[in-house]
Amino acid sequence: MKCDRQTLPIATIHEENASLRTFTFEGKLDATPGQFIMLTVFSQGEKPFSILNADKTSFALTIKNVGPFTDRLFQMKSGDLVSVRGPYGRSFSNNLGRVLMVGGGFATPPLLFLAKRLRAAGVAYMATINGARTTSDLLYVHDFDELSDRSLIATDDGSLGHKGTSVDLMEAILSEERFDQIYISGPEKMMLAAVPVAKHHHLRFEVNLERYMKCGVGVCGSCVMDPLGLILCMEGPIIDAQTLDKLEEFGVSHRGKTGRIEPI
Amino acid sequence: MKCDRQTLPIATIHEENASLRTFTFEGKLDATPGQFIMLTVFSQGEKPFSILNADKTSFALTIKNVGPFTDRLFQMKSGDLVSVRGPYGRSFSNNLGRVLMVGGGFATPPLLFLAKRLRAAGVAYMATINGARTTSDLLYVHDFDELSDRSLIATDDGSLGHKGTSVDLMEAILSEERFDQIYISGPEKMMLAAVPVAKHHHLRFEVNLERYMKCGVGVCGSCVMDPLGLILCMEGPIIDAQTLDKLEEFGVSHRGKTGRIEPI
Amino acid sequence: MLFLGKEIPTPLTLASGILGISFSSLQRVIRDGAGMVTTKSLSIEPRIGHEGPIMAEFNGGLINSVGLTNPGIQDGLAEVEKFHQNCHGVVIVSVFGGNAAEFVELTKAVNDSSADILELNLSCPNVEDEFKRPFALMPDKTTEIVAAVAAVSRIPILAKLSPNSNDITTMAKLAEAAGAHGLTMINTLGHGMVIDAIARRPVLRNNFGGISGPCIKPLAIKLIHDVYQVVKIPILGTGGISTGLDAIEMMMAGASAVAVGTAVYDQGLNVFKSIRAEMEAFMETHGYADYSDLIGILEEN
Amino acid sequence: MLFLGKEIPTPLTLASGILGISFSSLQRVIRDGAGMVTTKSLSIEPRIGHEGPIMAEFNGGLINSVGLTNPGIQDGLAEVEKFHQNCHGVVIVSVFGGNAAEFVELTKAVNDSSADILELNLSCPNVEDEFKRPFALMPDKTTEIVAAVAAVSRIPILAKLSPNSNDITTMAKLAEAAGAHGLTMINTLGHGMVIDAIARRPVLRNNFGGISGPCIKPLAIKLIHDVYQVVKIPILGTGGISTGLDAIEMMMAGASAVAVGTAVYDQGLNVFKSIRAEMEAFMETHGYADYSDLIGILEEN
Ligand SMILES: Cc1cc2nc3c(=O)[nH]c(=O)nc-3n(C[C@H](O)[C@H](O)[C@H](O)COP(=O)(O)OP(=O)(O)OC[C@H]3O[C@@H](n4cnc5c(N)ncnc54)[C@H](O)[C@@H]3O)c2cc1C
Ligand SMILES: Cc1cc2nc3c(=O)[nH]c(=O)nc-3n(C[C@H](O)[C@H](O)[C@H](O)COP(=O)(O)OP(=O)(O)OC[C@H]3O[C@@H](n4cnc5c(N)ncnc54)[C@H](O)[C@@H]3O)c2cc1C
Ligand SMILES: Cc1cc2nc3c(=O)[nH]c(=O)nc-3n(C[C@H](O)[C@H](O)[C@H](O)COP(=O)(O)O)c2cc1C
Ligand SMILES: Cc1cc2nc3c(=O)[nH]c(=O)nc-3n(C[C@H](O)[C@H](O)[C@H](O)COP(=O)(O)O)c2cc1C
Ligand code: FES
Ligand code: FES
């Protein structure tokens, strides 16, 4: 039952900033960090969202209002019914050595989820880098700070932490410290910049990719990446360095709502 | 999968007498004594038959030529394909004390199956009574003899053993010996005569009933017995004394091919 | 709740053709939890039906070609009398005739019995060799038969419709206009064929049969939903129900009561107890006071 | 074996609409064991299709209302070119037009491509709001479109038929007479509806969709069996195949090759490897030398 759905009320809604809200649900989702769910707003549509957190009794999503679906969701109140199916996809690896997380913008939810799990599992050393355009766009500053052995912040406008990008900070920390694994989740352009840095240091890394997803279960083909025919909803969204190397579309193109190839 | 079918060739055909043949098949049937299968002869029909024997690699049926289906079957050769589904129904209990079997005519296959299983399980004492009209109608004489502590035979014409019925011998043996359990399988009239004898001796007993069966899996209703609404294909064909007491149709009436009640 | 004027403790019903030959099994289904029972479809004369195998399983359901085996209307109604001697359940007598005159004859016989509701099987797919296309696919026949029966019947009439009709809403409206008091839908789908690849033959002696079971549920629900929009008479929903949730869904789509067939094959008679309990639990959990609160409350997206 | 003149290592084919948008996934299906692949149905202009949820599961299969999402014929054929750059599999290009003229325009585009076979999707049930009844239910439309396409196509044509037609054998004969070189059958059944009882709403955003998966296999087999008796052109069988035995059965019923859709959902792309191996094992065990020995060998009881 790949499409096993849970229909349940929104439990709480937390406003992270003007355009980002965290929705929690009282339901069980047997998920690991990096996986996503498909969320239905009745009479509106269904869209993929990363899992911010999931335990035996509840789970949460952080969502940015960017269009008709998310707009409708932002009009909903706690108690309103939505439907969720999943979790889907592959998750981040479980490295308990010295790990570095590099996050950008509102793609950080799976990294926070991962940080919690790795910390609970006894990770040896964990550094996190959290970047955004400006302070109000930064997510989970306090949480990353609590969980990490070292937590760094970058803002484009310098309103908090380093003035610049999380990739700047990544270069800096890699020249100072030794890591076993890097986890990267951010806008594709940011990840495109981060990858050569990780490669330069010969480090194992994983990225969190996004493509247009409609079924989430490997049928519709909308998320397929050339030339591997990689089915991102099932074989991603977390991709390792070896696979990423062969994905010629990374940073270049993606398929839109009709399946048409568009430049990124 | 209640209708899980096996399509397989007839392995061997053994002529028991002019109208009775034993068919063996190389296939697995996880059956216990008293259960039956539904046998398909392609382009002809499908009919219920008691299981004579079943082990991990083969099973056997003894069949009397009485009409169109069995006639067609008797025209078949070893190697010809038939199809079998089952086993279905409840089996005889597994009493390992002092047991008596009373069989009549060609209803003895399940008793022979039971005798083998009880002997293998270490039954304390087993007597068998095998009755038929005449010697050539008697089935498995040698087998019952080998398996039983005491084996008796009755023929209506006195051509072998006691001249008379198996019920006569049943009365005789019950006045001589003590038993814990009686297993009865024969024509309904014979069982109707045997039941009061068993009751008279206050003995636990089970009978093997036959009714018209079309589906074998509790759907079509053709085997139902009043007034319990007992579904014989699933809740029989082996019936214990308590249940039999409430089956007002026993020895009286049965449903024919259309579901119509007919006297026996 | 009420269904066609009959008080029933639960909308759960035995569908026609499943164990529906003897009073004793019908009583047993009531004891096991059903509110109503439907007899096997009865014809004027007894019918042997098709040779076996009459049923074949596949992944998602059954195909059957029973071919309307039944002891005839006279013996069938005798079972209904016995049923009512010591049981209060509602009996729906299903009848099948070869033409309108036969349906009328059957209806008159039913008038003289203790049957509670009359169901017209206009949609059996297993006797096409004998009776050609099911009446439920032919607008004029449906109208003719339902009207003729309505003119004589003293008890409420259900017209049983076929999913094989290209336009079931039209058939439903015709049946309503002709005087049906309710609709039973859907009968089996198809034909379907299940093959024995080793023998290179169809499993059924009759080669093909009507499809029932979980696999037809989405079709049944869609058709009930469509018909509910266009008729005022109640619908007895059937097709693939095997859980309480299935039953609830079908009522939300527009059924006033629900009948269970193939699930008896899958789960035994116990299925009535379990579906009834599951339905009651759903009502409780989600705060519905009465089954009638469920009927047709589905809203399209 | 040969299918419509193309040499294929196995009759196993990817059905239209499953991962059939990009050259890379089509190539992957070939690498995984299929002999032919069908593209998603392509229209002249790109189509977004319906909003999600576009699929819902039930016990026995899926309903879907993708609504012919596709990048348009031009981009679709560009994928076919890329496919053929380094892969030898047979590509069936499925096309969908709103009328005969559009089908002709699509056919001309396909003529200029490296497509091996052209499939006419006359039977999508998910665009009825836009295009009314599927053409495959309308005899005159089927004849018109197939004839118009046959007049211009330079490659073999498959006409894809609907199980919702009341008389699929007539539609098959019309398609053959109009010049189709083969038939693909069946497209999805229905409509079906899957309900969310808690939300009291259909699961699909589009409310209902076409039914596919194991539950439609007995129907597909029966219809293929019927059509096989009345046409001479080969049939690409599809509907509920999820094992090698399913595929063998469908070929015995009359299919010359078999396409797999929903089983990809159930089992992943690996399904091609496993079905292919199971088919080969059956052939071996039961002494069939060539797949063509299976076609239509079913005998009725
Ligand atoms: C694996 C995965 C995880 C995601 N996790 C999150 C998350 O945690 N939080 C969050 O806010 N967003 C997340 N997204 C993006 C989210 O799905 C889109 O923001 C959302 O679908 C926008 O829908 P809309 O109707 O509001 O906007 P639209 O106007 O429809 O689209 C706005 C933009 O959102 C993206 N988008 C729209 N539909 C889809 C779709 N079906 N699949 C992928 N992208 C789409 C496109 O980039 C589009 O340009 C994730 C996407 C994927 C694929
Ligand atoms: C549980 C059970 C176990 C049986 N075991 C054996 C057995 O081990 N050996 C054996 O030879 N026979 C057995 N029978 C009887 C066997 O099923 C019939 O002999 C057979 O069906 C006759 O079919 P026919 O077409 O040859 O004869 P027909 O001319 O059709 O019928 C002859 C007689 O066989 C009986 N019969 C026919 N069809 C059925 C049916 N579908 N169900 C039950 N009885 C039927 C009726 O008494 C009928 O009068 C058993 C029956 C049942 C119910
Ligand atoms: C074995 C069997 C016999 C049936 N016989 C009849 C019948 O005699 N009359 C009738 O109207 N419907 C008959 N049906 C159809 C059922 O009443 C019901 O409409 C159909 O099976 C769909 O429901 P289900 O999926 O719950 O089985 C029969 C169905 C089965 C499976
Ligand atoms: C998600 C999905 C999308 C489909 N899209 C198309 C399509 O674009 N064109 C088409 O002709 N058939 C389409 N179909 C129908 C399939 O090609 C196939 O005919 C049908 O699903 C039956 O086969 P199956 O049971 O193996 O899935 C689609 C089916 C599914 C499940
Ligand atoms: S989203 Fe449909 S295949 Fe990945
Ligand atoms: S034989 Fe059909 S119910 Fe027993």
mmCIF file with all atom_site columns, C-alpha atoms and ligand atoms in Angstrom, chain B residues 20 36 46-50 62-64 66-71 106 109 208-214 237 254 257, ligand 2:
data_model
loop_
_atom_site.group_PDB
_atom_site.id
_atom_site.type_symbol
_atom_site.label_atom_id
_atom_site.label_alt_id
_atom_site.label_comp_id
_atom_site.label_asym_id
_atom_site.label_entity_id
_atom_site.label_seq_id
_atom_site.pdbx_PDB_ins_code
_atom_site.Cartn_x
_atom_site.Cartn_y
_atom_site.Cartn_z
_atom_site.occupancy
_atom_site.B_iso_or_equiv
_atom_site.pdbx_formal_charge
_atom_site.auth_seq_id
_atom_site.auth_comp_id
_atom_site.auth_asym_id
_atom_site.auth_atom_id
_atom_site.pdbx_PDB_model_num
ATOM   1  C CA  . LEU B 1 20  ? -14.407 -48.181 -8.833  1.00 0.00 ? 20  LEU B CA  1
ATOM   2  C CA  . PHE B 1 36  ? -12.348 -33.474 0.280   1.00 0.00 ? 36  PHE B CA  1
ATOM   3  C CA  . GLU B 1 46  ? -16.371 -30.232 -11.299 1.00 0.00 ? 46  GLU B CA  1
ATOM   4  C CA  . LYS B 1 47  ? -17.312 -32.608 -8.466  1.00 0.00 ? 47  LYS B CA  1
ATOM   5  C CA  . PRO B 1 48  ? -16.377 -33.257 -4.816  1.00 0.00 ? 48  PRO B CA  1
ATOM   6  C CA  . PHE B 1 49  ? -14.355 -36.317 -3.795  1.00 0.00 ? 49  PHE B CA  1
ATOM   7  C CA  . SER B 1 50  ? -12.997 -37.491 -0.476  1.00 0.00 ? 50  SER B CA  1
ATOM   8  C CA  . THR B 1 62  ? -11.200 -43.557 -5.163  1.00 0.00 ? 62  THR B CA  1
ATOM   9  C CA  . ILE B 1 63  ? -14.072 -42.864 -7.496  1.00 0.00 ? 63  ILE B CA  1
ATOM   10 C CA  . LYS B 1 64  ? -17.186 -44.741 -8.504  1.00 0.00 ? 64  LYS B CA  1
ATOM   11 C CA  . VAL B 1 66  ? -22.125 -43.239 -11.452 1.00 0.00 ? 66  VAL B CA  1
ATOM   12 C CA  . GLY B 1 67  ? -22.920 -40.646 -14.093 1.00 0.00 ? 67  GLY B CA  1
ATOM   13 C CA  . PRO B 1 68  ? -21.674 -38.296 -16.813 1.00 0.00 ? 68  PRO B CA  1
ATOM   14 C CA  . PHE B 1 69  ? -18.788 -36.736 -14.873 1.00 0.00 ? 69  PHE B CA  1
ATOM   15 C CA  . THR B 1 70  ? -17.359 -39.937 -13.496 1.00 0.00 ? 70  THR B CA  1
ATOM   16 C CA  . ASP B 1 71  ? -17.939 -41.633 -16.825 1.00 0.00 ? 71  ASP B CA  1
ATOM   17 C CA  . PHE B 1 106 ? -17.359 -46.777 -1.319  1.00 0.00 ? 106 PHE B CA  1
ATOM   18 C CA  . PRO B 1 109 ? -11.640 -43.788 1.586   1.00 0.00 ? 109 PRO B CA  1
ATOM   19 C CA  . ASN B 1 208 ? -19.145 -38.333 7.227   1.00 0.00 ? 208 ASN B CA  1
ATOM   20 C CA  . LEU B 1 209 ? -22.064 -36.652 5.439   1.00 0.00 ? 209 LEU B CA  1
ATOM   21 C CA  . GLU B 1 210 ? -22.594 -36.006 1.751   1.00 0.00 ? 210 GLU B CA  1
ATOM   22 C CA  . ARG B 1 211 ? -24.728 -33.293 0.222   1.00 0.00 ? 211 ARG B CA  1
ATOM   23 C CA  . TYR B 1 212 ? -24.824 -31.785 -3.224  1.00 0.00 ? 212 TYR B CA  1
ATOM   24 C CA  . MET B 1 213 ? -21.792 -29.486 -3.452  1.00 0.00 ? 213 MET B CA  1
ATOM   25 C CA  . LYS B 1 214 ? -21.073 -27.020 -6.134  1.00 0.00 ? 214 LYS B CA  1
ATOM   26 C CA  . PRO B 1 237 ? -18.442 -33.122 5.902   1.00 0.00 ? 237 PRO B CA  1
ATOM   27 C CA  . HIS B 1 254 ? -31.301 -33.283 0.993   1.00 0.00 ? 254 HIS B CA  1
ATOM   28 C CA  . LYS B 1 257 ? -29.092 -29.850 -8.192  1.00 0.00 ? 257 LYS B CA  1
HETATM 29 C C1  . LIG E 2 .   ? -17.936 -34.518 0.408   1.00 0.00 ? 2   LIG E C1  1
HETATM 30 C C2  . LIG E 2 .   ? -18.150 -35.516 -0.707  1.00 0.00 ? 2   LIG E C2  1
HETATM 31 C C3  . LIG E 2 .   ? -17.230 -36.534 -0.881  1.00 0.00 ? 2   LIG E C3  1
HETATM 32 C C4  . LIG E 2 .   ? -17.421 -37.460 -1.896  1.00 0.00 ? 2   LIG E C4  1
HETATM 33 N N1  . LIG E 2 .   ? -16.482 -38.422 -2.049  1.00 0.00 ? 2   LIG E N1  1
HETATM 34 C C5  . LIG E 2 .   ? -16.606 -39.325 -3.043  1.00 0.00 ? 2   LIG E C5  1
HETATM 35 C C6  . LIG E 2 .   ? -15.628 -40.306 -3.254  1.00 0.00 ? 2   LIG E C6  1
HETATM 36 O O1  . LIG E 2 .   ? -14.624 -40.394 -2.518  1.00 0.00 ? 2   LIG E O1  1
HETATM 37 N N2  . LIG E 2 .   ? -15.790 -41.160 -4.263  1.00 0.00 ? 2   LIG E N2  1
HETATM 38 C C7  . LIG E 2 .   ? -16.859 -41.088 -5.086  1.00 0.00 ? 2   LIG E C7  1
HETATM 39 O O2  . LIG E 2 .   ? -16.943 -41.888 -6.029  1.00 0.00 ? 2   LIG E O2  1
HETATM 40 N N3  . LIG E 2 .   ? -17.810 -40.163 -4.928  1.00 0.00 ? 2   LIG E N3  1
HETATM 41 C C8  . LIG E 2 .   ? -17.710 -39.286 -3.923  1.00 0.00 ? 2   LIG E C8  1
HETATM 42 N N4  . LIG E 2 .   ? -18.668 -38.328 -3.754  1.00 0.00 ? 2   LIG E N4  1
HETATM 43 C C9  . LIG E 2 .   ? -19.794 -38.301 -4.669  1.00 0.00 ? 2   LIG E C9  1
HETATM 44 C C10 . LIG E 2 .   ? -19.380 -37.714 -5.992  1.00 0.00 ? 2   LIG E C10 1
HETATM 45 O O3  . LIG E 2 .   ? -19.263 -36.302 -5.870  1.00 0.00 ? 2   LIG E O3  1
HETATM 46 C C11 . LIG E 2 .   ? -20.427 -38.055 -7.047  1.00 0.00 ? 2   LIG E C11 1
HETATM 47 O O4  . LIG E 2 .   ? -20.414 -39.432 -7.243  1.00 0.00 ? 2   LIG E O4  1
HETATM 48 C C12 . LIG E 2 .   ? -20.180 -37.423 -8.371  1.00 0.00 ? 2   LIG E C12 1
HETATM 49 O O5  . LIG E 2 .   ? -20.393 -36.051 -8.234  1.00 0.00 ? 2   LIG E O5  1
HETATM 50 C C13 . LIG E 2 .   ? -21.102 -37.974 -9.436  1.00 0.00 ? 2   LIG E C13 1
HETATM 51 O O6  . LIG E 2 .   ? -21.114 -37.155 -10.578 1.00 0.00 ? 2   LIG E O6  1
HETATM 52 P P1  . LIG E 2 .   ? -21.587 -37.740 -11.981 1.00 0.00 ? 2   LIG E P1  1
HETATM 53 O O7  . LIG E 2 .   ? -21.728 -36.619 -12.955 1.00 0.00 ? 2   LIG E O7  1
HETATM 54 O O8  . LIG E 2 .   ? -20.677 -38.810 -12.383 1.00 0.00 ? 2   LIG E O8  1
HETATM 55 O O9  . LIG E 2 .   ? -22.993 -38.337 -11.657 1.00 0.00 ? 2   LIG E O9  1
HETATM 56 P P2  . LIG E 2 .   ? -24.419 -37.648 -11.667 1.00 0.00 ? 2   LIG E P2  1
HETATM 57 O O10 . LIG E 2 .   ? -25.265 -38.395 -12.627 1.00 0.00 ? 2   LIG E O10 1
HETATM 58 O O11 . LIG E 2 .   ? -24.294 -36.182 -11.829 1.00 0.00 ? 2   LIG E O11 1
HETATM 59 O O12 . LIG E 2 .   ? -24.910 -37.932 -10.183 1.00 0.00 ? 2   LIG E O12 1
HETATM 60 C C14 . LIG E 2 .   ? -25.007 -39.209 -9.627  1.00 0.00 ? 2   LIG E C14 1
HETATM 61 C C15 . LIG E 2 .   ? -25.157 -39.037 -8.140  1.00 0.00 ? 2   LIG E C15 1
HETATM 62 O O13 . LIG E 2 .   ? -23.943 -38.495 -7.613  1.00 0.00 ? 2   LIG E O13 1
HETATM 63 C C16 . LIG E 2 .   ? -24.233 -37.546 -6.615  1.00 0.00 ? 2   LIG E C16 1
HETATM 64 N N5  . LIG E 2 .   ? -23.724 -36.248 -7.050  1.00 0.00 ? 2   LIG E N5  1
HETATM 65 C C17 . LIG E 2 .   ? -23.710 -35.743 -8.288  1.00 0.00 ? 2   LIG E C17 1
HETATM 66 N N6  . LIG E 2 .   ? -23.184 -34.510 -8.306  1.00 0.00 ? 2   LIG E N6  1
HETATM 67 C C18 . LIG E 2 .   ? -22.855 -34.239 -7.035  1.00 0.00 ? 2   LIG E C18 1
HETATM 68 C C19 . LIG E 2 .   ? -22.283 -33.106 -6.394  1.00 0.00 ? 2   LIG E C19 1
HETATM 69 N N7  . LIG E 2 .   ? -21.924 -31.980 -7.081  1.00 0.00 ? 2   LIG E N7  1
HETATM 70 N N8  . LIG E 2 .   ? -22.104 -33.125 -5.071  1.00 0.00 ? 2   LIG E N8  1
HETATM 71 C C20 . LIG E 2 .   ? -22.444 -34.255 -4.364  1.00 0.00 ? 2   LIG E C20 1
HETATM 72 N N9  . LIG E 2 .   ? -23.002 -35.363 -4.912  1.00 0.00 ? 2   LIG E N9  1
HETATM 73 C C21 . LIG E 2 .   ? -23.189 -35.346 -6.232  1.00 0.00 ? 2   LIG E C21 1
HETATM 74 C C22 . LIG E 2 .   ? -25.720 -37.517 -6.442  1.00 0.00 ? 2   LIG E C22 1
HETATM 75 O O14 . LIG E 2 .   ? -26.056 -38.421 -5.427  1.00 0.00 ? 2   LIG E O14 1
HETATM 76 C C23 . LIG E 2 .   ? -26.215 -38.000 -7.754  1.00 0.00 ? 2   LIG E C23 1
HETATM 77 O O15 . LIG E 2 .   ? -27.489 -38.620 -7.652  1.00 0.00 ? 2   LIG E O15 1
HETATM 78 C C24 . LIG E 2 .   ? -18.540 -37.397 -2.737  1.00 0.00 ? 2   LIG E C24 1
HETATM 79 C C25 . LIG E 2 .   ? -19.460 -36.358 -2.564  1.00 0.00 ? 2   LIG E C25 1
HETATM 80 C C26 . LIG E 2 .   ? -19.266 -35.437 -1.547  1.00 0.00 ? 2   LIG E C26 1
HETATM 81 C C27 . LIG E 2 .   ? -20.263 -34.344 -1.359  1.00 0.00 ? 2   LIG E C27 1
#
